mmCIF file of C-alpha atoms and ligand atoms in Angstrom:
data_model
loop_
_atom_site.group_PDB
_atom_site.id
_atom_site.type_symbol
_atom_site.label_atom_id
_atom_site.label_comp_id
_atom_site.label_asym_id
_atom_site.label_seq_id
_atom_site.Cartn_x
_atom_site.Cartn_y
_atom_site.Cartn_z
ATOM 1 C CA MET H 1 -0.004 0.078 -0.392
ATOM 2 C CA ARG H 2 3.048 2.187 -0.880
ATOM 3 C CA LEU H 3 0.463 5.045 -1.845
ATOM 4 C CA GLU H 4 -1.770 4.791 0.628
ATOM 5 C CA ALA H 5 -4.360 7.700 1.938
ATOM 6 C CA LYS H 6 -3.124 9.478 -1.439
ATOM 7 C CA VAL H 7 -5.337 11.138 -3.416
ATOM 8 C CA ALA H 8 -3.934 11.709 -7.533
ATOM 9 C CA ILE H 9 -5.233 12.745 -10.251
ATOM 10 C CA VAL H 10 -4.446 10.664 -13.588
ATOM 11 C CA THR H 11 -5.198 12.561 -17.257
ATOM 12 C CA GLY H 12 -6.224 10.696 -19.863
ATOM 13 C CA ALA H 13 -7.094 7.665 -17.721
ATOM 14 C CA GLY H 14 -9.801 6.329 -20.253
ATOM 15 C CA SER H 15 -7.240 4.247 -22.199
ATOM 16 C CA GLY H 16 -3.062 2.753 -22.263
ATOM 17 C CA PHE H 17 -0.830 4.270 -20.138
ATOM 18 C CA GLY H 18 -3.116 6.187 -17.971
ATOM 19 C CA GLU H 19 -5.638 3.146 -17.274
ATOM 20 C CA GLY H 20 -2.211 1.006 -16.398
ATOM 21 C CA ILE H 21 -1.439 3.794 -13.870
ATOM 22 C CA VAL H 22 -5.257 4.098 -12.624
ATOM 23 C CA LYS H 23 -4.639 0.563 -11.835
ATOM 24 C CA LYS H 24 -1.837 0.502 -10.007
ATOM 25 C CA PHE H 25 -2.382 3.721 -8.226
ATOM 26 C CA VAL H 26 -5.789 1.868 -6.420
ATOM 27 C CA ALA H 27 -3.905 -1.352 -6.264
ATOM 28 C CA GLU H 28 -1.823 0.664 -4.092
ATOM 29 C CA GLY H 29 -4.110 2.689 -2.141
ATOM 30 C CA ALA H 30 -4.387 5.581 -3.900
ATOM 31 C CA LYS H 31 -7.991 7.103 -4.484
ATOM 32 C CA VAL H 32 -8.294 8.184 -7.658
ATOM 33 C CA LEU H 33 -9.741 10.483 -9.935
ATOM 34 C CA ILE H 34 -9.349 9.788 -13.691
ATOM 35 C CA ALA H 35 -9.936 12.399 -15.744
ATOM 36 C CA ASP H 36 -10.852 12.345 -19.690
ATOM 37 C CA ARG H 37 -12.906 13.680 -22.438
ATOM 38 C CA ASP H 38 -13.965 10.960 -23.683
ATOM 39 C CA GLU H 39 -16.123 9.695 -21.400
ATOM 40 C CA ALA H 40 -16.785 6.325 -21.795
ATOM 41 C CA ASN H 41 -13.822 5.052 -21.421
ATOM 42 C CA ALA H 42 -13.617 6.921 -18.756
ATOM 43 C CA ALA H 43 -16.632 4.905 -17.051
ATOM 44 C CA ARG H 44 -15.423 2.293 -18.365
ATOM 45 C CA VAL H 45 -12.181 2.056 -16.441
ATOM 46 C CA ALA H 46 -13.644 3.357 -13.701
ATOM 47 C CA GLU H 47 -16.040 0.602 -12.587
ATOM 48 C CA ALA H 48 -12.652 -1.832 -13.475
ATOM 49 C CA THR H 49 -11.117 -0.145 -11.051
ATOM 50 C CA GLY H 50 -12.626 1.111 -8.609
ATOM 51 C CA ALA H 51 -11.170 5.167 -9.576
ATOM 52 C CA GLN H 52 -14.066 7.794 -9.628
ATOM 53 C CA TRP H 53 -13.777 9.675 -13.672
ATOM 54 C CA LYS H 54 -14.636 13.683 -14.583
ATOM 55 C CA ARG H 55 -15.177 14.579 -18.040
ATOM 56 C CA ALA H 56 -12.201 17.006 -18.941
ATOM 57 C CA ASP H 57 -10.385 18.249 -22.071
ATOM 58 C CA VAL H 58 -6.776 18.863 -20.990
ATOM 59 C CA SER H 59 -6.427 21.945 -22.967
ATOM 60 C CA ASN H 60 -9.617 23.493 -21.647
ATOM 61 C CA ALA H 61 -8.756 25.874 -18.789
ATOM 62 C CA ALA H 62 -12.375 25.442 -17.122
ATOM 63 C CA ASP H 63 -12.987 21.899 -17.544
ATOM 64 C CA VAL H 64 -8.953 21.549 -15.743
ATOM 65 C CA ARG H 65 -10.505 23.497 -13.109
ATOM 66 C CA ALA H 66 -13.135 21.853 -12.617
ATOM 67 C CA MET H 67 -11.355 18.488 -12.399
ATOM 68 C CA VAL H 68 -9.027 19.707 -9.320
ATOM 69 C CA ASP H 69 -12.181 21.375 -7.687
ATOM 70 C CA ALA H 70 -14.007 17.837 -8.426
ATOM 71 C CA ALA H 71 -10.961 15.587 -6.719
ATOM 72 C CA VAL H 72 -10.784 17.546 -4.055
ATOM 73 C CA GLU H 73 -14.208 17.917 -3.119
ATOM 74 C CA ARG H 74 -15.068 14.168 -3.228
ATOM 75 C CA PHE H 75 -12.059 12.894 -1.601
ATOM 76 C CA GLY H 76 -10.758 16.118 0.367
ATOM 77 C CA ALA H 77 -7.505 16.561 -0.661
ATOM 78 C CA LEU H 78 -4.977 16.323 -3.398
ATOM 79 C CA ASP H 79 -1.624 14.703 -3.141
ATOM 80 C CA ILE H 80 -0.624 13.673 -6.338
ATOM 81 C CA LEU H 81 -1.258 14.747 -10.491
ATOM 82 C CA VAL H 82 -0.360 12.970 -13.242
ATOM 83 C CA ASN H 83 -0.270 15.007 -16.752
ATOM 84 C CA ASN H 84 -0.723 11.851 -19.044
ATOM 85 C CA ALA H 85 -3.397 12.492 -21.647
ATOM 86 C CA GLY H 86 -1.909 13.688 -25.464
ATOM 87 C CA ILE H 87 -1.692 13.539 -28.782
ATOM 88 C CA GLY H 88 0.198 12.744 -30.954
ATOM 89 C CA HIS H 89 0.362 12.654 -35.103
ATOM 90 C CA LEU H 90 0.906 10.745 -38.097
ATOM 91 C CA PRO H 91 4.717 9.982 -39.674
ATOM 92 C CA GLN H 92 5.213 12.863 -42.208
ATOM 93 C CA PRO H 93 7.467 15.137 -42.927
ATOM 94 C CA LEU H 94 7.560 18.213 -40.995
ATOM 95 C CA GLU H 95 6.514 21.495 -43.321
ATOM 96 C CA GLY H 96 3.315 19.290 -43.956
ATOM 97 C CA LEU H 97 2.295 19.154 -40.330
ATOM 98 C CA PRO H 98 -1.734 21.094 -41.028
ATOM 99 C CA GLU H 99 -1.620 24.247 -39.056
ATOM 100 C CA ASP H 100 -4.797 22.834 -36.689
ATOM 101 C CA GLU H 101 -3.136 20.160 -36.219
ATOM 102 C CA PHE H 102 0.203 21.398 -34.281
ATOM 103 C CA ASP H 103 -2.542 23.652 -32.329
ATOM 104 C CA ARG H 104 -4.032 20.620 -31.254
ATOM 105 C CA LEU H 105 -0.996 19.176 -30.747
ATOM 106 C CA LEU H 106 0.579 21.611 -28.364
ATOM 107 C CA ALA H 107 -2.741 22.556 -26.907
ATOM 108 C CA VAL H 108 -3.116 19.067 -24.959
ATOM 109 C CA ASN H 109 0.489 17.602 -25.084
ATOM 110 C CA VAL H 110 2.073 21.609 -23.933
ATOM 111 C CA LYS H 111 -0.800 23.611 -22.486
ATOM 112 C CA SER H 112 -2.132 21.134 -20.393
ATOM 113 C CA ILE H 113 0.826 21.256 -18.139
ATOM 114 C CA TYR H 114 1.045 24.848 -18.069
ATOM 115 C CA LEU H 115 -3.162 24.645 -17.007
ATOM 116 C CA ALA H 116 -2.866 22.376 -14.590
ATOM 117 C CA ALA H 117 0.058 23.910 -12.572
ATOM 118 C CA LYS H 118 -1.663 26.842 -12.541
ATOM 119 C CA GLU H 119 -4.919 25.476 -10.698
ATOM 120 C CA VAL H 120 -2.329 22.524 -8.088
ATOM 121 C CA VAL H 121 0.565 24.336 -7.426
ATOM 122 C CA PRO H 122 -0.675 27.495 -5.336
ATOM 123 C CA ARG H 123 -2.871 24.378 -3.814
ATOM 124 C CA PHE H 124 0.534 21.424 -2.776
ATOM 125 C CA LYS H 125 1.995 25.177 -1.726
ATOM 126 C CA ALA H 126 -0.514 25.706 0.906
ATOM 127 C CA GLN H 127 0.270 22.196 2.161
ATOM 128 C CA HIS H 128 4.318 22.476 1.729
ATOM 129 C CA ARG H 129 3.451 19.119 -0.222
ATOM 130 C CA GLY H 130 2.777 17.511 -3.793
ATOM 131 C CA VAL H 131 4.446 15.487 -6.772
ATOM 132 C CA ILE H 132 3.648 15.927 -10.122
ATOM 133 C CA LEU H 133 4.046 13.448 -12.761
ATOM 134 C CA ASN H 134 4.209 14.098 -16.731
ATOM 135 C CA ILE H 135 4.294 11.294 -19.035
ATOM 136 C CA ALA H 136 6.819 12.285 -21.431
ATOM 137 C CA SER H 137 8.746 10.208 -23.778
ATOM 138 C CA THR H 138 11.522 9.201 -25.361
ATOM 139 C CA ALA H 139 10.618 11.661 -28.808
ATOM 140 C CA GLY H 140 11.728 14.211 -26.093
ATOM 141 C CA VAL H 141 15.533 12.147 -26.057
ATOM 142 C CA SER H 142 15.901 10.658 -29.613
ATOM 143 C CA PRO H 143 13.484 11.565 -31.695
ATOM 144 C CA ARG H 144 12.580 9.651 -34.697
ATOM 145 C CA PRO H 145 11.818 11.355 -37.864
ATOM 146 C CA ARG H 146 8.684 12.022 -39.395
ATOM 147 C CA LEU H 147 7.317 12.881 -36.001
ATOM 148 C CA ALA H 148 9.053 16.568 -35.507
ATOM 149 C CA TRP H 149 6.695 18.279 -33.503
ATOM 150 C CA TYR H 150 5.345 15.312 -31.377
ATOM 151 C CA ASN H 151 9.112 14.778 -30.885
ATOM 152 C CA ALA H 152 9.474 19.191 -29.875
ATOM 153 C CA SER H 153 6.077 18.875 -27.866
ATOM 154 C CA LYS H 154 7.596 15.638 -25.362
ATOM 155 C CA GLY H 155 11.033 18.156 -25.255
ATOM 156 C CA TRP H 156 9.631 20.952 -23.849
ATOM 157 C CA VAL H 157 7.731 18.622 -21.328
ATOM 158 C CA ILE H 158 10.853 17.531 -20.112
ATOM 159 C CA THR H 159 13.094 20.596 -20.075
ATOM 160 C CA ALA H 160 9.032 22.187 -18.446
ATOM 161 C CA THR H 161 9.639 18.955 -15.695
ATOM 162 C CA ARG H 162 13.396 20.490 -14.701
ATOM 163 C CA ALA H 163 11.804 23.573 -14.774
ATOM 164 C CA MET H 164 8.622 22.993 -12.649
ATOM 165 C CA ALA H 165 10.832 21.074 -10.262
ATOM 166 C CA VAL H 166 13.886 23.757 -9.279
ATOM 167 C CA GLU H 167 11.234 26.522 -8.359
ATOM 168 C CA LEU H 168 9.095 24.329 -6.930
ATOM 169 C CA ALA H 169 11.098 21.825 -3.935
ATOM 170 C CA PRO H 170 11.739 24.917 -1.483
ATOM 171 C CA PHE H 171 8.045 24.367 -1.789
ATOM 172 C CA GLY H 172 8.062 20.800 -0.746
ATOM 173 C CA ILE H 173 7.047 20.277 -4.685
ATOM 174 C CA ARG H 174 8.475 16.818 -6.573
ATOM 175 C CA VAL H 175 8.154 17.149 -10.459
ATOM 176 C CA ASN H 176 8.872 13.905 -12.055
ATOM 177 C CA ALA H 177 8.661 13.255 -16.229
ATOM 178 C CA LEU H 178 8.924 9.284 -17.256
ATOM 179 C CA ASN H 179 9.689 8.787 -20.949
ATOM 180 C CA PRO H 180 8.058 5.553 -22.325
ATOM 181 C CA VAL H 181 9.561 3.614 -25.673
ATOM 182 C CA ALA H 182 6.809 3.264 -28.025
ATOM 183 C CA GLY H 183 4.151 1.475 -26.281
ATOM 184 C CA GLU H 184 1.211 -1.199 -26.675
ATOM 185 C CA THR H 185 -1.250 1.659 -26.652
ATOM 186 C CA PRO H 186 -4.313 2.038 -28.949
ATOM 187 C CA LEU H 187 -1.981 5.721 -29.954
ATOM 188 C CA LEU H 188 1.051 3.343 -30.609
ATOM 189 C CA LYS H 189 -0.890 3.037 -34.609
ATOM 190 C CA THR H 190 -0.661 6.124 -35.017
ATOM 191 C CA PHE H 191 3.368 7.085 -34.338
ATOM 192 C CA MET H 192 3.511 4.245 -36.377
ATOM 193 C CA GLY H 193 1.949 5.493 -39.016
ATOM 194 C CA GLU H 194 0.496 2.208 -40.146
ATOM 195 C CA ASP H 195 0.273 -1.453 -37.961
ATOM 196 C CA THR H 196 1.444 -4.515 -39.965
ATOM 197 C CA PRO H 197 4.450 -6.890 -38.886
ATOM 198 C CA GLU H 198 6.419 -5.160 -40.399
ATOM 199 C CA THR H 199 6.389 -1.726 -38.864
ATOM 200 C CA ARG H 200 6.592 -3.918 -35.924
ATOM 201 C CA ALA H 201 9.936 -5.623 -36.206
ATOM 202 C CA LYS H 202 11.107 -1.979 -37.297
ATOM 203 C CA PHE H 203 10.529 -0.266 -34.168
ATOM 204 C CA LEU H 204 10.834 -3.816 -32.152
ATOM 205 C CA ALA H 205 14.803 -3.612 -33.849
ATOM 206 C CA THR H 206 15.541 -1.002 -31.573
ATOM 207 C CA ILE H 207 14.427 -1.475 -28.163
ATOM 208 C CA PRO H 208 17.079 -3.730 -26.866
ATOM 209 C CA LEU H 209 14.812 -5.562 -24.560
ATOM 210 C CA GLY H 210 12.974 -6.388 -27.150
ATOM 211 C CA ARG H 211 9.239 -5.760 -26.488
ATOM 212 C CA PHE H 212 7.344 -2.555 -26.536
ATOM 213 C CA SER H 213 6.641 -0.781 -22.964
ATOM 214 C CA THR H 214 2.656 -1.401 -21.232
ATOM 215 C CA PRO H 215 0.779 0.191 -19.281
ATOM 216 C CA GLU H 216 1.711 -2.242 -16.371
ATOM 217 C CA ASP H 217 5.559 -0.312 -17.067
ATOM 218 C CA LEU H 218 3.865 2.602 -16.509
ATOM 219 C CA GLY H 219 2.113 2.880 -13.698
ATOM 220 C CA ASN H 220 5.242 0.444 -11.208
ATOM 221 C CA ALA H 221 7.457 3.133 -12.899
ATOM 222 C CA ALA H 222 4.794 6.071 -11.761
ATOM 223 C CA CYS H 223 3.993 4.715 -8.837
ATOM 224 C CA PHE H 224 7.170 4.565 -7.316
ATOM 225 C CA LEU H 225 7.995 8.220 -8.742
ATOM 226 C CA CYS H 226 5.135 9.326 -7.200
ATOM 227 C CA SER H 227 5.029 7.863 -3.476
ATOM 228 C CA ASP H 228 7.362 9.048 -0.588
ATOM 229 C CA GLU H 229 9.428 6.056 -2.090
ATOM 230 C CA ALA H 230 11.041 8.564 -4.708
ATOM 231 C CA ALA H 231 10.844 11.364 -1.636
ATOM 232 C CA MET H 232 14.864 12.572 -2.629
ATOM 233 C CA ILE H 233 13.592 12.534 -6.256
ATOM 234 C CA THR H 234 12.857 15.573 -8.529
ATOM 235 C CA GLY H 235 13.494 17.288 -11.981
ATOM 236 C CA VAL H 236 14.828 13.146 -13.469
ATOM 237 C CA ALA H 237 12.840 12.471 -16.817
ATOM 238 C CA MET H 238 13.165 8.403 -16.099
ATOM 239 C CA GLU H 239 13.159 6.189 -19.352
ATOM 240 C CA VAL H 240 11.033 3.674 -19.261
ATOM 241 C CA ASP H 241 12.329 2.241 -22.613
ATOM 242 C CA GLY H 242 13.552 -1.413 -22.714
ATOM 243 C CA GLY H 243 17.289 1.188 -23.061
ATOM 244 C CA ARG H 244 16.300 2.768 -26.285
ATOM 245 C CA CYS H 245 17.964 5.814 -25.105
ATOM 246 C CA ILE H 246 20.877 4.443 -24.756
HETATM 247 P P1 NAD Q 1 -4.074 6.943 -25.654
HETATM 248 O O1 NAD Q 1 -4.382 6.450 -26.728
HETATM 249 O O2 NAD Q 1 -4.339 5.001 -25.239
HETATM 250 O O3 NAD Q 1 -4.382 7.609 -24.816
HETATM 251 C C1 NAD Q 1 -4.875 8.360 -24.501
HETATM 252 C C2 NAD Q 1 -6.143 9.283 -23.510
HETATM 253 O O4 NAD Q 1 -5.673 10.418 -23.304
HETATM 254 C C3 NAD Q 1 -6.914 8.618 -24.107
HETATM 255 O O5 NAD Q 1 -8.783 8.495 -23.158
HETATM 256 C C4 NAD Q 1 -8.296 9.710 -24.491
HETATM 257 O O6 NAD Q 1 -9.212 9.938 -24.274
HETATM 258 C C5 NAD Q 1 -7.301 10.437 -23.597
HETATM 259 N N1 NAD Q 1 -7.077 12.212 -23.909
HETATM 260 C C6 NAD Q 1 -6.120 13.260 -25.399
HETATM 261 N N2 NAD Q 1 -6.319 14.032 -25.404
HETATM 262 C C7 NAD Q 1 -6.802 14.527 -24.173
HETATM 263 C C8 NAD Q 1 -7.653 16.108 -23.683
HETATM 264 N N3 NAD Q 1 -7.650 16.815 -24.511
HETATM 265 N N4 NAD Q 1 -8.650 15.833 -22.240
HETATM 266 C C9 NAD Q 1 -8.388 14.472 -22.093
HETATM 267 N N5 NAD Q 1 -8.167 13.398 -22.240
HETATM 268 C C10 NAD Q 1 -7.469 13.485 -23.470
HETATM 269 O O7 NAD Q 1 -2.117 7.008 -25.477
HETATM 270 P P2 NAD Q 1 -1.412 6.338 -25.187
HETATM 271 O O8 NAD Q 1 -0.337 5.713 -25.497
HETATM 272 O O9 NAD Q 1 -2.176 5.686 -22.543
HETATM 273 O O10 NAD Q 1 -1.336 7.938 -24.122
HETATM 274 C C11 NAD Q 1 -0.580 8.453 -22.794
HETATM 275 C C12 NAD Q 1 0.653 9.356 -23.057
HETATM 276 O O11 NAD Q 1 1.257 8.642 -23.289
HETATM 277 C C13 NAD Q 1 0.798 10.515 -23.761
HETATM 278 O O12 NAD Q 1 1.438 11.404 -23.363
HETATM 279 C C14 NAD Q 1 1.412 9.830 -24.583
HETATM 280 O O13 NAD Q 1 1.497 10.932 -25.361
HETATM 281 C C15 NAD Q 1 3.152 9.601 -24.184
HETATM 282 N N6 NAD Q 1 3.728 8.028 -24.364
HETATM 283 C C16 NAD Q 1 2.852 7.315 -25.363
HETATM 284 C C17 NAD Q 1 3.971 6.582 -26.065
HETATM 285 C C18 NAD Q 1 3.131 5.341 -27.058
HETATM 286 O O14 NAD Q 1 3.719 4.914 -28.315
HETATM 287 N N7 NAD Q 1 1.855 4.764 -26.773
HETATM 288 C C19 NAD Q 1 4.629 6.863 -25.505
HETATM 289 C C20 NAD Q 1 5.621 7.282 -25.311
HETATM 290 C C21 NAD Q 1 4.762 8.385 -24.833
#
């Protein structure tokens, strides 16, 4: 019960990595609010895990405020925020991504972290305690061609994590990131362009441990970084990548 009595929000937890993080957090004793724009999936994960859920678009300031208020109203506290919601774009020459897709990418992957910080940091400062975990990507460390703007959005997440960590450390707030390698989630086909044995083999060839990451891998790593076992760890962007970034 490494997260006993902790209250956590996990964004984008109606699917994939977020779902794995919620399962692990609940199993370790946390009270969890799933925040996702996909109501059906959020409700499905809540039903399966015993977590609660709220519809929220993390790129919308009012939704983010309502998400944080809901966690505090329902559970009476907030200790952990996991900024997991994110989107990709299909592999393509960097000059080809339409402007509206670029704007959407940055709103969901980048602006969401700013909006959530505006809501939770004053609360965490007041209680002199809090943990923020941002889900970045190996894309921010070792970019693959044809995913340029996704890669850059995750590079921003890593720098934001370090900047937030150094500024918030004196207030007792820890901020870390996870860098997953390509994972077995519905988002994977967006990165691969097409889900064929050939593209899978090409991706797997770059991962020394020889498999994709899983929601369970992310749940385990997130649990550690958000628990008091990681009390001295802040500002890291930890690879969960089977050695891909070596
Ligand atoms: P996924 O598509 O399986 O799940 C993402 C969830 O986020 C979905 O439930 C979706 O409804 C939700 N979401 C999307 N936009 C949202 C918004 N504006 N507001 C609220 N919810 C929103 O994806 P995943 O693979 O689990 O990805 C989770 C995170 O991990 C993302 O930040 C992604 O960039 C990152 N990541 C994924 C991979 C991978 O290969 N799957 C690799 C590295 C990093």
